Amino acid sequence: DTGVSQDPRHKITKRGQNVTFRCDPISEHNRLYWYRQTLGQGPEFLTYFQNEAQLEKSRLLSDRFSAERPKGSFSTLEIQRTEQGDSAMYLCASRETGSAAGKLFFGSGTQLSVL
Amino acid sequence: DQQVKQNSPSLSVQEGRISILNCDYTNSMFDYFLWYKKYPAEGPTFLISISSIKDKNEDGRFTVFLNKSAKHLSLHIVPSQPGDSAVYFCAASAYGGATNKLIFGTGTLLAVQP
């Protein structure tokens, strides 16, 4: 068990560019979450997958954001036409299969800086 | 609408003393509460949790207390150690919801002075 893995750890991009982040959850976890954290704030929920199905999206997730989990394993989060306000740490988390309530295991995050 | 609130942005304590971090919530549907610890440039790591059917849960130096009538929980760290210096987030979820997502507070930066 290597934990939740996120790639890249850091991403610097220019405004208007597209970026894509990858998350590999703990292998036996079928529930996957994306969160965003900005300075001085707690993690804010973005979206949730159960297996390959995206079951909830936050209002924070504008049309420029899209997330996928095509085979129910790894997930990608894409931001199109990035804006400076997208600068944040993007966190992925997973929860073990069958756990109705319980802790989330977080990855180390991807720190995005939009110049 | 901040459903989980941590009103103290920072706390400083001496090594060996007790650290008390507080958290308030507004949503009465929340029934599971967690504390996470976060170091800079890392993701949050789980520390301790409590279900709404309990009012106390202990794990080593860490104890979480829940007061449902006041919609308040607290994390006690005794004795505090310099390695405990980090940002602590309180989080809550509502059992039975479709996603069981966690709602986080804004965090409290704990500094333990040697």
PDB file of C-alpha atoms in Angstrom:
ATOM      1  CA  ASP A   1       0.000   0.000   0.000  1.00  0.00           C
ATOM      2  CA  THR A   2       1.781   3.108  -1.228  1.00  0.00           C
ATOM      3  CA  GLY A   3      -0.983   5.517  -0.355  1.00  0.00           C
ATOM      4  CA  VAL A   4      -2.655   8.049  -2.625  1.00  0.00           C
ATOM      5  CA  SER A   5      -0.313   9.300  -5.325  1.00  0.00           C
ATOM      6  CA  GLN A   6      -0.654  12.605  -7.171  1.00  0.00           C
ATOM      7  CA  ASP A   7       1.262  13.865 -10.144  1.00  0.00           C
ATOM      8  CA  PRO A   8       2.738  16.387 -10.684  1.00  0.00           C
ATOM      9  CA  ARG A   9       3.570  17.815  -7.265  1.00  0.00           C
ATOM     10  CA  HIS A  10       3.957  21.291  -8.696  1.00  0.00           C
ATOM     11  CA  LYS A  11       2.690  22.937 -11.852  1.00  0.00           C
ATOM     12  CA  ILE A  12       3.390  26.454 -13.058  1.00  0.00           C
ATOM     13  CA  THR A  13       1.434  27.597 -16.068  1.00  0.00           C
ATOM     14  CA  LYS A  14       0.498  30.757 -17.871  1.00  0.00           C
ATOM     15  CA  ARG A  15      -3.023  32.113 -17.810  1.00  0.00           C
ATOM     16  CA  GLY A  16      -5.127  30.611 -20.559  1.00  0.00           C
ATOM     17  CA  GLN A  17      -3.265  27.312 -20.742  1.00  0.00           C
ATOM     18  CA  ASN A  18      -4.815  23.920 -20.003  1.00  0.00           C
ATOM     19  CA  VAL A  19      -3.485  21.700 -17.232  1.00  0.00           C
ATOM     20  CA  THR A  20      -4.184  18.127 -16.217  1.00  0.00           C
ATOM     21  CA  PHE A  21      -3.501  16.439 -12.905  1.00  0.00           C
ATOM     22  CA  ARG A  22      -3.480  12.747 -12.141  1.00  0.00           C
ATOM     23  CA  CYS A  23      -4.465  10.859  -8.999  1.00  0.00           C
ATOM     24  CA  ASP A  24      -3.852   7.202  -8.207  1.00  0.00           C
ATOM     25  CA  PRO A  25      -5.912   6.193  -5.172  1.00  0.00           C
ATOM     26  CA  ILE A  26      -5.155   3.351  -2.794  1.00  0.00           C
ATOM     27  CA  SER A  27      -5.766   0.257  -4.911  1.00  0.00           C
ATOM     28  CA  GLU A  28      -8.681  -1.250  -3.002  1.00  0.00           C
ATOM     29  CA  HIS A  29     -10.517   2.070  -2.596  1.00  0.00           C
ATOM     30  CA  ASN A  30     -13.458   2.590  -4.922  1.00  0.00           C
ATOM     31  CA  ARG A  31     -14.381   6.074  -3.684  1.00  0.00           C
ATOM     32  CA  LEU A  32     -12.328   9.025  -4.903  1.00  0.00           C
ATOM     33  CA  TYR A  33     -12.597  12.714  -4.075  1.00  0.00           C
ATOM     34  CA  TRP A  34     -11.007  15.892  -5.399  1.00  0.00           C
ATOM     35  CA  TYR A  35     -10.580  18.901  -3.129  1.00  0.00           C
ATOM     36  CA  ARG A  36      -9.031  22.328  -3.571  1.00  0.00           C
ATOM     37  CA  GLN A  37      -7.224  24.278  -0.886  1.00  0.00           C
ATOM     38  CA  THR A  38      -6.208  27.918  -0.980  1.00  0.00           C
ATOM     39  CA  LEU A  39      -4.076  29.783   1.543  1.00  0.00           C
ATOM     40  CA  GLY A  40      -5.819  30.267   4.860  1.00  0.00           C
ATOM     41  CA  GLN A  41      -8.711  27.991   3.957  1.00  0.00           C
ATOM     42  CA  GLY A  42      -9.549  24.385   4.578  1.00  0.00           C
ATOM     43  CA  PRO A  43      -9.888  21.874   1.750  1.00  0.00           C
ATOM     44  CA  GLU A  44     -13.043  22.512  -0.313  1.00  0.00           C
ATOM     45  CA  PHE A  45     -14.879  19.649  -1.966  1.00  0.00           C
ATOM     46  CA  LEU A  46     -14.855  19.641  -5.772  1.00  0.00           C
ATOM     47  CA  THR A  47     -16.127  16.279  -6.963  1.00  0.00           C
ATOM     48  CA  TYR A  48     -16.690  12.626  -6.027  1.00  0.00           C
ATOM     49  CA  PHE A  49     -16.427   9.339  -7.885  1.00  0.00           C
ATOM     50  CA  GLN A  50     -17.678   5.931  -6.899  1.00  0.00           C
ATOM     51  CA  ASN A  51     -15.867   3.548  -9.199  1.00  0.00           C
ATOM     52  CA  GLU A  52     -16.054   5.254 -12.606  1.00  0.00           C
ATOM     53  CA  ALA A  53     -19.263   7.158 -11.906  1.00  0.00           C
ATOM     54  CA  GLN A  54     -19.020  10.852 -11.044  1.00  0.00           C
ATOM     55  CA  LEU A  55     -21.794  11.184  -8.491  1.00  0.00           C
ATOM     56  CA  GLU A  56     -21.423  14.731  -7.246  1.00  0.00           C
ATOM     57  CA  LYS A  57     -19.894  17.984  -8.427  1.00  0.00           C
ATOM     58  CA  SER A  58     -19.563  21.125  -6.350  1.00  0.00           C
ATOM     59  CA  ARG A  59     -20.749  24.512  -7.563  1.00  0.00           C
ATOM     60  CA  LEU A  60     -17.072  25.453  -7.273  1.00  0.00           C
ATOM     61  CA  LEU A  61     -16.409  23.264 -10.298  1.00  0.00           C
ATOM     62  CA  SER A  62     -16.968  25.645 -13.198  1.00  0.00           C
ATOM     63  CA  ASP A  63     -17.372  24.559 -16.798  1.00  0.00           C
ATOM     64  CA  ARG A  64     -13.630  24.901 -17.241  1.00  0.00           C
ATOM     65  CA  PHE A  65     -13.058  22.002 -14.869  1.00  0.00           C
ATOM     66  CA  SER A  66     -13.576  18.384 -15.811  1.00  0.00           C
ATOM     67  CA  ALA A  67     -12.737  15.203 -13.965  1.00  0.00           C
ATOM     68  CA  GLU A  68     -12.711  11.623 -15.128  1.00  0.00           C
ATOM     69  CA  ARG A  69     -12.122   8.195 -13.709  1.00  0.00           C
ATOM     70  CA  PRO A  70     -12.447   6.057 -16.820  1.00  0.00           C
ATOM     71  CA  LYS A  71     -11.736   2.601 -15.410  1.00  0.00           C
ATOM     72  CA  GLY A  72     -12.572   3.198 -11.810  1.00  0.00           C
ATOM     73  CA  SER A  73      -8.910   3.322 -10.867  1.00  0.00           C
ATOM     74  CA  PHE A  74      -6.871   6.489 -11.455  1.00  0.00           C
ATOM     75  CA  SER A  75      -8.540   9.856 -11.974  1.00  0.00           C
ATOM     76  CA  THR A  76      -7.632  13.020 -13.867  1.00  0.00           C
ATOM     77  CA  LEU A  77      -8.662  16.607 -13.215  1.00  0.00           C
ATOM     78  CA  GLU A  78      -8.355  19.010 -16.130  1.00  0.00           C
ATOM     79  CA  ILE A  79      -8.600  22.771 -15.976  1.00  0.00           C
ATOM     80  CA  GLN A  80      -9.070  24.542 -19.284  1.00  0.00           C
ATOM     81  CA  ARG A  81      -8.173  28.176 -19.938  1.00  0.00           C
ATOM     82  CA  THR A  82      -6.614  28.583 -16.516  1.00  0.00           C
ATOM     83  CA  GLU A  83      -7.130  31.807 -14.572  1.00  0.00           C
ATOM     84  CA  GLN A  84      -5.059  33.281 -11.774  1.00  0.00           C
ATOM     85  CA  GLY A  85      -7.855  32.442  -9.358  1.00  0.00           C
ATOM     86  CA  ASP A  86      -7.276  28.751 -10.085  1.00  0.00           C
ATOM     87  CA  SER A  87      -3.968  28.920  -8.216  1.00  0.00           C
ATOM     88  CA  ALA A  88      -4.344  26.499  -5.312  1.00  0.00           C
ATOM     89  CA  MET A  89      -3.368  23.099  -4.030  1.00  0.00           C
ATOM     90  CA  TYR A  90      -5.467  20.366  -5.602  1.00  0.00           C
ATOM     91  CA  LEU A  91      -5.888  17.385  -3.328  1.00  0.00           C
ATOM     92  CA  CYS A  92      -7.082  13.905  -4.164  1.00  0.00           C
ATOM     93  CA  ALA A  93      -8.395  11.533  -1.530  1.00  0.00           C
ATOM     94  CA  SER A  94      -9.801   8.025  -1.439  1.00  0.00           C
ATOM     95  CA  ARG A  95     -11.928   6.002   0.925  1.00  0.00           C
ATOM     96  CA  GLU A  96     -12.032   2.262   1.322  1.00  0.00           C
ATOM     97  CA  THR A  97     -14.668   0.200  -0.363  1.00  0.00           C
ATOM     98  CA  GLY A  98     -17.790  -0.373   1.659  1.00  0.00           C
ATOM     99  CA  SER A  99     -17.010   2.299   4.191  1.00  0.00           C
ATOM    100  CA  ALA A 100     -20.171   4.330   4.662  1.00  0.00           C
ATOM    101  CA  ALA A 101     -18.518   6.825   6.917  1.00  0.00           C
ATOM    102  CA  GLY A 102     -14.888   7.113   7.607  1.00  0.00           C
ATOM    103  CA  LYS A 103     -11.671   8.839   7.057  1.00  0.00           C
ATOM    104  CA  LEU A 104     -10.324   9.958   3.729  1.00  0.00           C
ATOM    105  CA  PHE A 105      -6.745   9.227   2.784  1.00  0.00           C
ATOM    106  CA  PHE A 106      -5.196  12.215   1.049  1.00  0.00           C
ATOM    107  CA  GLY A 107      -2.388  12.468  -1.435  1.00  0.00           C
ATOM    108  CA  SER A 108       0.349  15.091  -1.176  1.00  0.00           C
ATOM    109  CA  GLY A 109      -1.469  17.360  -3.595  1.00  0.00           C
ATOM    110  CA  THR A 110      -0.601  19.252  -6.763  1.00  0.00           C
ATOM    111  CA  GLN A 111       0.323  22.887  -6.194  1.00  0.00           C
ATOM    112  CA  LEU A 112      -0.851  24.934  -9.164  1.00  0.00           C
ATOM    113  CA  SER A 113       0.480  28.424  -9.839  1.00  0.00           C
ATOM    114  CA  VAL A 114      -1.119  30.374 -12.677  1.00  0.00           C
ATOM    115  CA  LEU A 115       0.974  33.342 -13.799  1.00  0.00           C
TER     116      LEU A 115
ATOM    117  CA  ASP B   1     -21.939  29.344   4.391  1.00  0.00           C
ATOM    118  CA  GLN B   2     -19.234  28.010   6.704  1.00  0.00           C
ATOM    119  CA  GLN B   3     -20.711  24.866   8.213  1.00  0.00           C
ATOM    120  CA  VAL B   4     -17.552  23.988  10.143  1.00  0.00           C
ATOM    121  CA  LYS B   5     -15.774  26.791  11.943  1.00  0.00           C
ATOM    122  CA  GLN B   6     -12.410  27.035  13.624  1.00  0.00           C
ATOM    123  CA  ASN B   7     -12.331  30.491  15.108  1.00  0.00           C
ATOM    124  CA  SER B   8      -8.727  30.457  16.289  1.00  0.00           C
ATOM    125  CA  PRO B   9      -6.354  30.827  13.339  1.00  0.00           C
ATOM    126  CA  SER B  10      -3.359  30.079  15.529  1.00  0.00           C
ATOM    127  CA  LEU B  11      -2.322  28.728  18.918  1.00  0.00           C
ATOM    128  CA  SER B  12       1.040  28.704  20.658  1.00  0.00           C
ATOM    129  CA  VAL B  13       1.841  26.399  23.598  1.00  0.00           C
ATOM    130  CA  GLN B  14       4.905  25.297  25.493  1.00  0.00           C
ATOM    131  CA  GLU B  15       6.287  21.815  25.053  1.00  0.00           C
ATOM    132  CA  GLY B  16       4.813  19.451  27.621  1.00  0.00           C
ATOM    133  CA  ARG B  17       1.679  21.511  28.177  1.00  0.00           C
ATOM    134  CA  ILE B  18      -1.826  20.807  26.878  1.00  0.00           C
ATOM    135  CA  SER B  19      -2.969  22.055  23.474  1.00  0.00           C
ATOM    136  CA  ILE B  20      -6.713  22.568  23.041  1.00  0.00           C
ATOM    137  CA  LEU B  21      -8.071  23.170  19.564  1.00  0.00           C
ATOM    138  CA  ASN B  22     -11.722  24.048  19.110  1.00  0.00           C
ATOM    139  CA  CYS B  23     -14.263  23.536  16.366  1.00  0.00           C
ATOM    140  CA  ASP B  24     -17.927  24.492  15.979  1.00  0.00           C
ATOM    141  CA  TYR B  25     -20.437  23.270  13.437  1.00  0.00           C
ATOM    142  CA  THR B  26     -23.848  24.428  12.341  1.00  0.00           C
ATOM    143  CA  ASN B  27     -25.320  21.472  10.449  1.00  0.00           C
ATOM    144  CA  SER B  28     -27.241  19.217  12.824  1.00  0.00           C
ATOM    145  CA  MET B  29     -27.092  16.405  10.240  1.00  0.00           C
ATOM    146  CA  PHE B  30     -23.370  15.959  10.834  1.00  0.00           C
ATOM    147  CA  ASP B  31     -22.747  12.758  12.746  1.00  0.00           C
ATOM    148  CA  TYR B  32     -19.097  11.942  12.189  1.00  0.00           C
ATOM    149  CA  PHE B  33     -16.216  14.227  13.014  1.00  0.00           C
ATOM    150  CA  LEU B  34     -12.520  14.018  12.281  1.00  0.00           C
ATOM    151  CA  TRP B  35      -9.316  15.894  12.954  1.00  0.00           C
ATOM    152  CA  TYR B  36      -6.590  16.100  10.345  1.00  0.00           C
ATOM    153  CA  LYS B  37      -3.056  17.382  10.666  1.00  0.00           C
ATOM    154  CA  LYS B  38      -1.289  19.099   7.789  1.00  0.00           C
ATOM    155  CA  TYR B  39       2.336  20.032   7.245  1.00  0.00           C
ATOM    156  CA  PRO B  40       3.285  22.573   4.546  1.00  0.00           C
ATOM    157  CA  ALA B  41       3.332  21.185   0.996  1.00  0.00           C
ATOM    158  CA  GLU B  42       1.782  17.904   2.114  1.00  0.00           C
ATOM    159  CA  GLY B  43      -1.741  16.534   2.112  1.00  0.00           C
ATOM    160  CA  PRO B  44      -3.765  16.299   5.326  1.00  0.00           C
ATOM    161  CA  THR B  45      -3.194  13.184   7.421  1.00  0.00           C
ATOM    162  CA  PHE B  46      -5.875  11.641   9.593  1.00  0.00           C
ATOM    163  CA  LEU B  47      -5.424  12.054  13.334  1.00  0.00           C
ATOM    164  CA  ILE B  48      -8.535  10.969  15.228  1.00  0.00           C
ATOM    165  CA  SER B  49     -12.293  10.756  14.766  1.00  0.00           C
ATOM    166  CA  ILE B  50     -15.501  10.519  16.766  1.00  0.00           C
ATOM    167  CA  SER B  51     -19.005   9.368  16.003  1.00  0.00           C
ATOM    168  CA  SER B  52     -21.988  11.345  17.252  1.00  0.00           C
ATOM    169  CA  ILE B  53     -23.002   8.444  19.496  1.00  0.00           C
ATOM    170  CA  LYS B  54     -19.934   9.112  21.633  1.00  0.00           C
ATOM    171  CA  ASP B  55     -18.777  12.163  23.542  1.00  0.00           C
ATOM    172  CA  LYS B  56     -15.106  11.245  23.874  1.00  0.00           C
ATOM    173  CA  ASN B  57     -12.503   9.292  21.975  1.00  0.00           C
ATOM    174  CA  GLU B  58      -8.876   8.810  22.962  1.00  0.00           C
ATOM    175  CA  ASP B  59      -5.831   7.716  21.031  1.00  0.00           C
ATOM    176  CA  GLY B  60      -2.571   8.074  22.880  1.00  0.00           C
ATOM    177  CA  ARG B  61      -1.834  11.745  23.471  1.00  0.00           C
ATOM    178  CA  PHE B  62      -4.880  12.815  21.468  1.00  0.00           C
ATOM    179  CA  THR B  63      -8.428  13.070  22.797  1.00  0.00           C
ATOM    180  CA  VAL B  64     -11.443  14.435  20.980  1.00  0.00           C
ATOM    181  CA  PHE B  65     -14.498  15.640  22.887  1.00  0.00           C
ATOM    182  CA  LEU B  66     -17.912  16.144  21.313  1.00  0.00           C
ATOM    183  CA  ASN B  67     -20.695  18.283  22.766  1.00  0.00           C
ATOM    184  CA  LYS B  68     -23.664  17.727  20.466  1.00  0.00           C
ATOM    185  CA  SER B  69     -25.995  20.133  22.220  1.00  0.00           C
ATOM    186  CA  ALA B  70     -23.483  22.937  21.750  1.00  0.00           C
ATOM    187  CA  LYS B  71     -22.436  21.677  18.297  1.00  0.00           C
ATOM    188  CA  HIS B  72     -18.855  21.897  19.484  1.00  0.00           C
ATOM    189  CA  LEU B  73     -15.854  19.613  19.472  1.00  0.00           C
ATOM    190  CA  SER B  74     -12.344  19.977  20.721  1.00  0.00           C
ATOM    191  CA  LEU B  75      -9.029  18.228  20.300  1.00  0.00           C
ATOM    192  CA  HIS B  76      -6.732  17.898  23.309  1.00  0.00           C
ATOM    193  CA  ILE B  77      -3.071  17.064  22.868  1.00  0.00           C
ATOM    194  CA  VAL B  78      -1.257  16.099  26.060  1.00  0.00           C
ATOM    195  CA  PRO B  79       1.660  16.483  26.380  1.00  0.00           C
ATOM    196  CA  SER B  80       2.350  18.706  23.404  1.00  0.00           C
ATOM    197  CA  GLN B  81       5.566  18.088  21.490  1.00  0.00           C
ATOM    198  CA  PRO B  82       7.430  20.269  18.970  1.00  0.00           C
ATOM    199  CA  GLY B  83       6.642  17.703  16.254  1.00  0.00           C
ATOM    200  CA  ASP B  84       2.953  18.476  16.775  1.00  0.00           C
ATOM    201  CA  SER B  85       3.479  21.901  15.206  1.00  0.00           C
ATOM    202  CA  ALA B  86       1.249  21.899  12.123  1.00  0.00           C
ATOM    203  CA  VAL B  87      -2.117  23.106  10.872  1.00  0.00           C
ATOM    204  CA  TYR B  88      -5.028  21.167  12.354  1.00  0.00           C
ATOM    205  CA  PHE B  89      -8.296  20.867  10.463  1.00  0.00           C
ATOM    206  CA  CYS B  90     -11.613  19.845  11.898  1.00  0.00           C
ATOM    207  CA  ALA B  91     -13.923  18.021   9.453  1.00  0.00           C
ATOM    208  CA  ALA B  92     -17.458  16.670   9.527  1.00  0.00           C
ATOM    209  CA  SER B  93     -19.692  14.452   7.455  1.00  0.00           C
ATOM    210  CA  ALA B  94     -23.305  13.324   7.436  1.00  0.00           C
ATOM    211  CA  TYR B  95     -23.797   9.544   7.457  1.00  0.00           C
ATOM    212  CA  GLY B  96     -26.147   8.283   4.815  1.00  0.00           C
ATOM    213  CA  GLY B  97     -25.391  11.026   2.358  1.00  0.00           C
ATOM    214  CA  ALA B  98     -24.632   9.938  -1.165  1.00  0.00           C
ATOM    215  CA  THR B  99     -21.035  10.992  -1.042  1.00  0.00           C
ATOM    216  CA  ASN B 100     -20.133  11.180   2.640  1.00  0.00           C
ATOM    217  CA  LYS B 101     -17.837  14.013   1.691  1.00  0.00           C
ATOM    218  CA  LEU B 102     -15.977  15.778   4.447  1.00  0.00           C
ATOM    219  CA  ILE B 103     -16.597  19.454   5.143  1.00  0.00           C
ATOM    220  CA  PHE B 104     -13.515  21.134   6.560  1.00  0.00           C
ATOM    221  CA  GLY B 105     -12.951  24.096   8.816  1.00  0.00           C
ATOM    222  CA  THR B 106     -10.375  26.768   8.010  1.00  0.00           C
ATOM    223  CA  GLY B 107      -7.715  25.281  10.263  1.00  0.00           C
ATOM    224  CA  THR B 108      -5.711  26.263  13.336  1.00  0.00           C
ATOM    225  CA  LEU B 109      -1.956  26.644  13.161  1.00  0.00           C
ATOM    226  CA  LEU B 110      -0.432  25.076  16.278  1.00  0.00           C
ATOM    227  CA  ALA B 111       3.063  26.067  17.295  1.00  0.00           C
ATOM    228  CA  VAL B 112       4.645  24.066  20.117  1.00  0.00           C
ATOM    229  CA  GLN B 113       7.585  25.939  21.591  1.00  0.00           C
ATOM    230  CA  PRO B 114      10.513  23.860  22.919  1.00  0.00           C
TER     231      PRO B 114
END
